[in-house]
CSV table of C-alpha atoms in Angstrom, one decimal:
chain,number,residue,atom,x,y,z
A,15,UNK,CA,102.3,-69.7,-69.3
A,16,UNK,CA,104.8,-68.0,-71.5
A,17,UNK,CA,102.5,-67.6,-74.1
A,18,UNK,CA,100.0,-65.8,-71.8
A,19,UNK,CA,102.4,-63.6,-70.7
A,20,UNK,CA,103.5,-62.7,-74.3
A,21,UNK,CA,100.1,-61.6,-75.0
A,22,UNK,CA,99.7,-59.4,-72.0
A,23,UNK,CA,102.9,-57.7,-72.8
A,24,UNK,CA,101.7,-56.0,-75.8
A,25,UNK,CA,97.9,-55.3,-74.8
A,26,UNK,CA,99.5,-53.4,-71.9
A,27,UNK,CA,101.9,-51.6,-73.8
A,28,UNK,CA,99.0,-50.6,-76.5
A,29,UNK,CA,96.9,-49.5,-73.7
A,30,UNK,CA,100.2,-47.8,-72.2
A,31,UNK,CA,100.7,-45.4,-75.4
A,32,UNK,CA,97.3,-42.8,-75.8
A,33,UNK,CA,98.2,-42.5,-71.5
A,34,UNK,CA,102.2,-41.2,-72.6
A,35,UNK,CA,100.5,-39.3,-75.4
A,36,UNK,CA,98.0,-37.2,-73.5
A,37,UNK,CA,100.7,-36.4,-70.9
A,38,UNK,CA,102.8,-35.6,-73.7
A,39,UNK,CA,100.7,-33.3,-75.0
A,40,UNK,CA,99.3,-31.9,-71.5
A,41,UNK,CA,103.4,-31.1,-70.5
A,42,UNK,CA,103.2,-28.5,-74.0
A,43,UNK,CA,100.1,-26.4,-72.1
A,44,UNK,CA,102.0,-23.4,-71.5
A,45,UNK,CA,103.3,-23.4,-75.1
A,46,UNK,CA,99.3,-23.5,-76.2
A,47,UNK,CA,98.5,-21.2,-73.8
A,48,UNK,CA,100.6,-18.8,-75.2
A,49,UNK,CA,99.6,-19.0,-78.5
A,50,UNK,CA,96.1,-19.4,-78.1
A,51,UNK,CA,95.6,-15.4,-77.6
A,52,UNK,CA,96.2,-15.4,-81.4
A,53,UNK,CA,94.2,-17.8,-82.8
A,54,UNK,CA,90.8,-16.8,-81.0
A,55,UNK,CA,91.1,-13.1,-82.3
A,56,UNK,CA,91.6,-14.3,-85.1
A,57,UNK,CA,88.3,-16.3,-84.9
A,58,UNK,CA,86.6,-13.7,-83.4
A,59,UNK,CA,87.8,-10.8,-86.2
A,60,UNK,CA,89.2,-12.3,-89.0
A,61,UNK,CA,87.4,-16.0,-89.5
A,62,UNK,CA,84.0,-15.2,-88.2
A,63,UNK,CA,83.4,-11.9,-89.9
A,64,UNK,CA,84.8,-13.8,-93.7
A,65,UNK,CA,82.3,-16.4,-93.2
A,66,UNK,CA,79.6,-14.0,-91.9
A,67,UNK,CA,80.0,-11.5,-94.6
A,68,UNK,CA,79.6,-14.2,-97.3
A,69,UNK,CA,76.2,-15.4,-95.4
A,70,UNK,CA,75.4,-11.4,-95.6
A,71,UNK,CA,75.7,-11.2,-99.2
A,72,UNK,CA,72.5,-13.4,-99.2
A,73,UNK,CA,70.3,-11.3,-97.4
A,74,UNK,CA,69.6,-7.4,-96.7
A,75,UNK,CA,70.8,-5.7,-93.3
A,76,UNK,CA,70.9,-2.4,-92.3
A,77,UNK,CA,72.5,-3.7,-88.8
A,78,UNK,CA,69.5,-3.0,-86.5
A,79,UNK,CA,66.4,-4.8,-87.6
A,80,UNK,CA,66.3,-7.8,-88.9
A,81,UNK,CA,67.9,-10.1,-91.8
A,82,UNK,CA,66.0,-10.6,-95.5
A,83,UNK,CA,67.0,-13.5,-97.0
A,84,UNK,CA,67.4,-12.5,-101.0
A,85,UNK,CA,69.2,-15.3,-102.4
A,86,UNK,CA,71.5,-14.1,-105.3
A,87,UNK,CA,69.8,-10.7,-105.6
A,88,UNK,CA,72.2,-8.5,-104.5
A,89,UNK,CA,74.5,-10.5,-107.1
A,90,UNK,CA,72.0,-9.5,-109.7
A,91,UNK,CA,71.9,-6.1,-108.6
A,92,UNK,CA,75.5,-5.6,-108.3
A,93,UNK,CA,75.9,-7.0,-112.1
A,94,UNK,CA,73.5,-4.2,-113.4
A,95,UNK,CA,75.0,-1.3,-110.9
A,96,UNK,CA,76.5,1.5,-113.3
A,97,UNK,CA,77.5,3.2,-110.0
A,98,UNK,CA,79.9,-0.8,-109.2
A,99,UNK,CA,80.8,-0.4,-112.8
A,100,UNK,CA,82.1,3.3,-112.7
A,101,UNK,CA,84.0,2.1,-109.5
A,102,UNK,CA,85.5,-0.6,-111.1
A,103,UNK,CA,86.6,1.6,-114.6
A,104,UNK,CA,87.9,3.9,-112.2
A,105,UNK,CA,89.7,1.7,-110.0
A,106,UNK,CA,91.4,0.0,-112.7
A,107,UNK,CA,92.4,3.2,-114.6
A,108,UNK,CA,94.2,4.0,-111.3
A,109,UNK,CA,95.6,1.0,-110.4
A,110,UNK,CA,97.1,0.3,-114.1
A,111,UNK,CA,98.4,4.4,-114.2
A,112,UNK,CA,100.2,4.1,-111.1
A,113,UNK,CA,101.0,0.1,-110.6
A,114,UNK,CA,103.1,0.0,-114.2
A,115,UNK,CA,105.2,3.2,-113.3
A,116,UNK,CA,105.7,2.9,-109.9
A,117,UNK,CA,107.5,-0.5,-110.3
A,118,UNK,CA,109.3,0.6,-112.9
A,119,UNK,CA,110.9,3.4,-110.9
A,120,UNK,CA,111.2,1.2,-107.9
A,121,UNK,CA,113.7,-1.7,-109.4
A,122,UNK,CA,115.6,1.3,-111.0
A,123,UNK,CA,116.1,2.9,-107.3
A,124,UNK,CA,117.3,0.0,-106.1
A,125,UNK,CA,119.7,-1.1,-108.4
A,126,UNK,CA,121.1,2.5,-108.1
A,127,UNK,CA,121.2,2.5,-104.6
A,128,UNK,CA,122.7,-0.8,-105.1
A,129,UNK,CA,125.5,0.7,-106.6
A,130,UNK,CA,128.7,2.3,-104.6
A,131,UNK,CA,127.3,5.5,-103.6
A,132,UNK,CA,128.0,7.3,-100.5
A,133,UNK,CA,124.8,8.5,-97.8
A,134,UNK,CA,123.1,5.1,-98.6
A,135,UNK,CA,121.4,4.9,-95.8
A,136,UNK,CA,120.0,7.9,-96.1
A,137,UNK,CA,119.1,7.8,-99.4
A,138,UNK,CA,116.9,4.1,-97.9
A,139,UNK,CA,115.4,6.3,-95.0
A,140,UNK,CA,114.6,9.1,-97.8
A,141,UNK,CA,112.3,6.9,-100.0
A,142,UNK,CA,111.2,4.7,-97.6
A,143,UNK,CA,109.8,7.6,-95.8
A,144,UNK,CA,106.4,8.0,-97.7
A,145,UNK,CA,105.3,4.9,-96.2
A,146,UNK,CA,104.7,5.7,-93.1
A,147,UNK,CA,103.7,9.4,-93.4
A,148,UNK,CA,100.6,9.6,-91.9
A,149,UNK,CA,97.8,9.7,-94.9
A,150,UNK,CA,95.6,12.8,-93.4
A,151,UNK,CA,99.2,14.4,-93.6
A,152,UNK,CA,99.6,13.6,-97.4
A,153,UNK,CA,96.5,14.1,-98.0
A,154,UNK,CA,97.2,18.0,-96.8
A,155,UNK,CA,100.0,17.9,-98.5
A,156,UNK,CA,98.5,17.1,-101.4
A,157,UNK,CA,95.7,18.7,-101.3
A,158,UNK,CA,97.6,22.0,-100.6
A,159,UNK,CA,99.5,21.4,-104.1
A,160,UNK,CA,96.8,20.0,-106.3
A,161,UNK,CA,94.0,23.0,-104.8
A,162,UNK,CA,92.3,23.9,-107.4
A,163,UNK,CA,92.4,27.7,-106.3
A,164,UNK,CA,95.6,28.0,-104.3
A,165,UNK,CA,97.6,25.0,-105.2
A,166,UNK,CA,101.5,25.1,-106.2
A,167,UNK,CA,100.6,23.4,-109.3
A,168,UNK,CA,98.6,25.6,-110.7
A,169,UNK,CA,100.6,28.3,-109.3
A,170,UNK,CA,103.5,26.8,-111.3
A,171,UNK,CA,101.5,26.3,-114.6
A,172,UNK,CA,100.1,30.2,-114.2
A,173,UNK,CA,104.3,31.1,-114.1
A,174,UNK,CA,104.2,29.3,-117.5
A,175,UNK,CA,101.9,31.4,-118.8
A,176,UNK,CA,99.8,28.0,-119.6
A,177,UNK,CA,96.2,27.5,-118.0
A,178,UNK,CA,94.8,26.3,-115.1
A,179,UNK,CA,93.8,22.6,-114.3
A,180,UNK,CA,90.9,21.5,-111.7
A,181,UNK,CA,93.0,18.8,-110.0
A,182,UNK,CA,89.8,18.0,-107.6
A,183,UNK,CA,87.1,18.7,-110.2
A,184,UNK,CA,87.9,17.4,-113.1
A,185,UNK,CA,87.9,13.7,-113.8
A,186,UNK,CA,91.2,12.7,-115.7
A,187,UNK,CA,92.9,15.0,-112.8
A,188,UNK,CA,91.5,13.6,-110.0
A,189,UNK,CA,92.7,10.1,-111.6
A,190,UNK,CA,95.7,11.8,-112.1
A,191,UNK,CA,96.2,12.8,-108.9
A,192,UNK,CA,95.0,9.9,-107.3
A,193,UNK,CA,98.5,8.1,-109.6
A,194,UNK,CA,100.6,10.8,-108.5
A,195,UNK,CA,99.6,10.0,-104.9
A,196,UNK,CA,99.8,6.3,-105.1
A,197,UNK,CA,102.8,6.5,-106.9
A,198,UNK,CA,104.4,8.7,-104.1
A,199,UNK,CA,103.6,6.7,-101.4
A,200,UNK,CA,104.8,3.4,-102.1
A,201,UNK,CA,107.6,3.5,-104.9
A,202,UNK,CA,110.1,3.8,-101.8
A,203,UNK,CA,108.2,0.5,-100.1
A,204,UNK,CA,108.8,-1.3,-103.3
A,205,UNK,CA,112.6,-0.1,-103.6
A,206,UNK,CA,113.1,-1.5,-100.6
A,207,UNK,CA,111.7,-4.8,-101.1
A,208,UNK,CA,114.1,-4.9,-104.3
A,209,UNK,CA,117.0,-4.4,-102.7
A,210,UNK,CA,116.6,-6.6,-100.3
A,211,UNK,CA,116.1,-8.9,-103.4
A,212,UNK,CA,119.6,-7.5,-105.3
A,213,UNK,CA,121.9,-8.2,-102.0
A,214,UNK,CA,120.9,-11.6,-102.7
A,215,UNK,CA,122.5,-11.7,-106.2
A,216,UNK,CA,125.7,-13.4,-106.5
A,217,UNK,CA,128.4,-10.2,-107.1
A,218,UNK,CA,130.5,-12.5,-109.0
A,219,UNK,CA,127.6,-12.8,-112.1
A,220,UNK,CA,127.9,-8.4,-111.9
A,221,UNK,CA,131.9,-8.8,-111.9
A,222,UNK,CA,131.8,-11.0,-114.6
A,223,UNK,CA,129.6,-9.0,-116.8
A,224,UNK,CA,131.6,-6.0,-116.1
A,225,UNK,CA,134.4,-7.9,-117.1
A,226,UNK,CA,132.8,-9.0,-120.4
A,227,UNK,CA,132.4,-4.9,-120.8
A,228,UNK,CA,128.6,-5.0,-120.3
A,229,UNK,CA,126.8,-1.6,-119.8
A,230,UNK,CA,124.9,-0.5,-116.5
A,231,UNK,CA,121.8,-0.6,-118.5
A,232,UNK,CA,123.0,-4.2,-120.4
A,233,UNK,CA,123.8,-5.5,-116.9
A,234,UNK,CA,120.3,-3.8,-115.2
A,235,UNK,CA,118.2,-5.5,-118.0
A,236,UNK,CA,120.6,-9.2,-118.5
A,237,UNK,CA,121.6,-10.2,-114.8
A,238,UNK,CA,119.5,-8.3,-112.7
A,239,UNK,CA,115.9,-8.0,-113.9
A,240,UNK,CA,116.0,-12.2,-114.8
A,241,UNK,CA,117.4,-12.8,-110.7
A,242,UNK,CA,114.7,-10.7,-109.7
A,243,UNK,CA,111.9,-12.8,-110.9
A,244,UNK,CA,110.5,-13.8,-107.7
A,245,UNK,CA,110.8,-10.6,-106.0
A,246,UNK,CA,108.7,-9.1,-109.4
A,247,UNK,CA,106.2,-11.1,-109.2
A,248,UNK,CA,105.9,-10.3,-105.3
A,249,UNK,CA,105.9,-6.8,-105.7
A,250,UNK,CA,103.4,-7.4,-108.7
A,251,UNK,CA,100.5,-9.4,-107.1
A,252,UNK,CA,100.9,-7.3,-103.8
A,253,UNK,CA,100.5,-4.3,-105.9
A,254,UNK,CA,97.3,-5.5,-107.7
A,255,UNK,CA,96.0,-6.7,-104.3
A,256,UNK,CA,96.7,-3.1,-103.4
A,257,UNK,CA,95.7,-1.0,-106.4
A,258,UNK,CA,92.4,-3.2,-106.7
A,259,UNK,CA,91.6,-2.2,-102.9
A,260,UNK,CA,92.6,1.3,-102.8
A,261,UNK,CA,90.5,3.3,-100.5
A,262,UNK,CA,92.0,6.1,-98.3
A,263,UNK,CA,94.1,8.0,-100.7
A,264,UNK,CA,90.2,9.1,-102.7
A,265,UNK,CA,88.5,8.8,-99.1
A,266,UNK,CA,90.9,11.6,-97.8
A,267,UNK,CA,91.8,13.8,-100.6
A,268,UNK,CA,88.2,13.9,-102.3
A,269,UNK,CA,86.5,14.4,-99.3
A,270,UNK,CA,85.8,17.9,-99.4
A,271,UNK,CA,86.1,18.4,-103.2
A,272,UNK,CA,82.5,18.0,-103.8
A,273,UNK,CA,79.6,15.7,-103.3
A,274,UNK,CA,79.0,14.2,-100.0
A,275,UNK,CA,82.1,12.8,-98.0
A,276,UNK,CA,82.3,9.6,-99.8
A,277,UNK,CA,81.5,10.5,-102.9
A,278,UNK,CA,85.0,10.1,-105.2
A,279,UNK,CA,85.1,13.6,-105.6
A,280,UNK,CA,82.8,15.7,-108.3
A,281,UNK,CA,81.1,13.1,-110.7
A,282,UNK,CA,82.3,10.2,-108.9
A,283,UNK,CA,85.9,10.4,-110.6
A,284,UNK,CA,87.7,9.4,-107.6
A,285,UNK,CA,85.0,6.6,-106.8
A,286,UNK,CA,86.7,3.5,-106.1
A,287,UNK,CA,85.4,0.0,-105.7
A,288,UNK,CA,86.4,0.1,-102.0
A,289,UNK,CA,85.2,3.3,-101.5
A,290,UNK,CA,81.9,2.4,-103.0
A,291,UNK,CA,81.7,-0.7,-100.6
A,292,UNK,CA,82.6,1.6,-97.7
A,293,UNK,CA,79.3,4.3,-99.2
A,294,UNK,CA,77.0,1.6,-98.8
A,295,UNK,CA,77.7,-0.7,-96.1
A,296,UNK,CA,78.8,2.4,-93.5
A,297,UNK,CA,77.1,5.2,-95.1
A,298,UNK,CA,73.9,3.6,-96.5
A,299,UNK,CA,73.6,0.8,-94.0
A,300,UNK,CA,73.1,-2.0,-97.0
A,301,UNK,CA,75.5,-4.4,-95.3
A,302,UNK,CA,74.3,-7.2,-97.7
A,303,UNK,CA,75.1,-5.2,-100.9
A,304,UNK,CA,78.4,-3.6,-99.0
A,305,UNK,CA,79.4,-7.5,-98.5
A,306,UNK,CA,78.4,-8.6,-101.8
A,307,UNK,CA,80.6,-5.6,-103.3
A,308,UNK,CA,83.4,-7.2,-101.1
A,309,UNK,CA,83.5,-10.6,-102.6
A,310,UNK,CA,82.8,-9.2,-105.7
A,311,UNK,CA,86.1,-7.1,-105.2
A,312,UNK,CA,87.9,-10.5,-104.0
A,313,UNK,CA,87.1,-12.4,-106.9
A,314,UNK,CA,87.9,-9.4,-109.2
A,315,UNK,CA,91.4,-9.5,-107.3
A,316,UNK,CA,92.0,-13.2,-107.0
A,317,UNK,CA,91.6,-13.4,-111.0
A,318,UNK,CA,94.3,-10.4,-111.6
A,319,UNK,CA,96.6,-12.2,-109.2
A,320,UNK,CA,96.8,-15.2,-110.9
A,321,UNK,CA,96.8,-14.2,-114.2
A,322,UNK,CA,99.9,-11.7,-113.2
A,323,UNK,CA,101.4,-15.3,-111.6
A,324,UNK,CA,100.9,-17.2,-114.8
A,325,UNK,CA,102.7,-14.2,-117.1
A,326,UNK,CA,105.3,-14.0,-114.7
A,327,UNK,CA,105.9,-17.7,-114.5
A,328,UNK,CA,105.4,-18.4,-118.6
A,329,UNK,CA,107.6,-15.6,-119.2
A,330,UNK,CA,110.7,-17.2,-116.3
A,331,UNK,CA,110.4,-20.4,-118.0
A,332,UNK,CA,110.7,-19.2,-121.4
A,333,UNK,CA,114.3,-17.9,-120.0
A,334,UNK,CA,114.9,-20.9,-118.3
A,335,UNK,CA,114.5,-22.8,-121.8
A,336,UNK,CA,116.8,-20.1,-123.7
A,337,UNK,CA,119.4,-20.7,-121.3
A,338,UNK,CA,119.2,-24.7,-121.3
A,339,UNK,CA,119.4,-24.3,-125.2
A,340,UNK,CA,122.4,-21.4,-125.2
A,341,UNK,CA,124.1,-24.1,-123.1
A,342,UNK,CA,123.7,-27.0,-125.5
C-alpha cells in the first residue's frame, strides 16, 4: 500500500508541473501583449522585406507584372556594371575623404570641451546642432554656398583675385563638396558620442599625468586616445556603415545640378552606391537588380566593418602587451 501510494505521488506531481507552467505563462499576457505591437512590425517591415529582397535578387520585377526567375544573373550583371563600379569608386572616395577627418576633429572637440571651459553646454548644443538640421535645409544652405554661379565660395575666391570652381559640375568638387557636407553634419554627432566616452575616464589617471608634467597634446595622445578604444572603434564601424550607405546628401544637393534627378550630378560624380540602388529599383523599376545592389552594398559593408574591428582590436592588444611588459 505504501509503495503504491509512493508511486502516485510523483506521477501526479509530474503531470502537476506543464498545468503550473502554462498558467504561469498565461498570468504574463498583458506583459506579451504589450510587446507584441513591436515584434509584428517588425515582421511585417523589417524581417519580411530582408528575406524578400534576398529572394528578389534572384528574379526580375518591375513591381506590377510578374516575377522572372534569373538565378545568379543579376549577380553577373552587377559584377560587369561600370555604372555599380563608378558608384562604388565614388562612394569610397567620399566615405574615406570625410570618415578619416571628421573623426579626427571629433575626439579633438571633445577632449576640448572636456576641458574647464565656460558656456559648455552651449558649445554641446552648438556642434550637436548639424544633426538634426533638416537635410533639404542643408542642402539649401549648401547649395547657396557651393552655386556654381552665385555661390559665397566662389564669391570669396573672385575677392582673391584666384578663379572660379564648378562645385556642382565638376567631379573632384562635387566629391569635395559632398566631404565638406558629410563632414559638417556629423562631426558634432561623433563629439558627442566621445565625450560621453571621456566622462567615463578616471580624472585621477589626467591628475596624475599633469602631475608627471605631461603636455595637453602628451596627455590627449597617452591617456586619452588608448581609454577611448571602444568608443573608436564604435564611432569607426558606425561611420563605415554610414559613409558606405550615403544617400541623401548627393540625392539632395545634386538634384538639380544636371542630368536627371538621380543622377549624382554631371557625369555621375556624386553617384553613390545607394543612390544607384535607389535609380534602379524606384526610378527604373528593376527591383531584382535594385535588391541585388543592396546585398551587394551589405556585403561590401560587412567586410569594411570587420576589418576596421580586427585593426582596432590588433592594435588595443598590442598596448595591452606593452603595458604588461613596462610592468615587468
Amino acid at each position: 500500500m505504501a509503495a503504491t501510494t509512493t508511486a502516485t505521488v510523483p506521477a501526479t506531481r509530474s503531470a502537476a508541473a506543464p498545468v503550473r507552467r502554462r498558467r504561469r505563462l498565461l498570468s504574463y499576457w498583458p506583459q506579451y501583449v504589450a510587446i507584441a505591437p513591436f515584434y509584428l512590425l517588425f515582421l511585417a517591415f523589417g524581417l519580411f522585406p530582408i528575406l524578400f529582397s534576398i529572394y528578389l535578387s534572384f528574379n526580375e520585377w518591375d513591381g506590377v507584372g510578374e516575377m522572372t526567375f534569373v538565378g545568379l544573373g543579376q549577380y553577373q550583371y552587377l559584377v560587369a556594371d561600370p555604372r555599380f563600379w563608378n558608384a562604388v569608386s565614388n562612394t569610397f572616395i567620399i566615405w574615406i575623404g570625410s570618415t578619416v577627418p571628421m573623426l579626427f576633429l571629433a575626439l579633438l572637440l571633445a577632449f576640448l570641451l572636456h576641458q574647464s571651459i565656460r558656456f559648455k553646454g552651449a558649445y554641446r548644443v552648438a556642434f550637436f546642432l548639424p544633426n538634426v538640421t533638416s537635410m533639404v535645409a542643408m542642402a539649401i544652405v549648401f547649395g547657396s554656398v557651393f552655386s556654381d554661379s552665385f555661390g559665397l565660395a566662389n564669391g570669396f575666391l573672385r575677392w582673391l583675385g584666384s578663379q572660379e570652381i564648378g562645385w556642382l559640375t565638376e567631379s573632384w568638387a562635387i566629391k569635395l563638396t559632398l566631404v565638406l557636407m558629410v563632414i559638417w553634419r556629423w562631426t558634432g554627432y561623433n563629439a558627442i558620442i566621445y565625450l560621453a566616452g571621456l566622462q567615463a575616464i578616471p580624472t585621477e589617471l589626467y591628475d596624475a599625468a599633469k602631475v608627471d608634467g605631461a603636455s595637453t597634446w602628451r596627455i590627449f595622445t597617452s591617456v586619452t586616445v588608448p581609454m577611448l578604444r571602444p568608443v573608436i572603434l564604435f564611432t569607426v564601424i558606425t561611420s563605415t556603415i554610414g559613409g558606405l550607405s550615403l544617400f541623401t546628401e548627393p540625392q539632395v544637393l545634386l538634384a538639380n545640378s544636371g542630368g536627371n534627378e538621380n543622377s549624382g550630378g554631371p557625369g555621375e560624380a556624386g553617384m553613390t552606391i545607394v543612390l544607384y540602388q535607389y535609380n534602379q529599383a524606384f526610378t527604373q523599376f528593376d527591383f531584382g537588380y535594385g535588391s541585388a545592389i543592396a546585398w551587394a552594398l551589405f556585403l561590401i559593408a560587412a567586410v569594411f566593418s570587420i576589418i576596421n574591428w580586427r585593426l582596432v582590436r590588433e592594435r588595443e592588444g598590442l598596448a595591452d602587451r606593452r603595458t604588461r611588459r613596462a610592468g615587468r
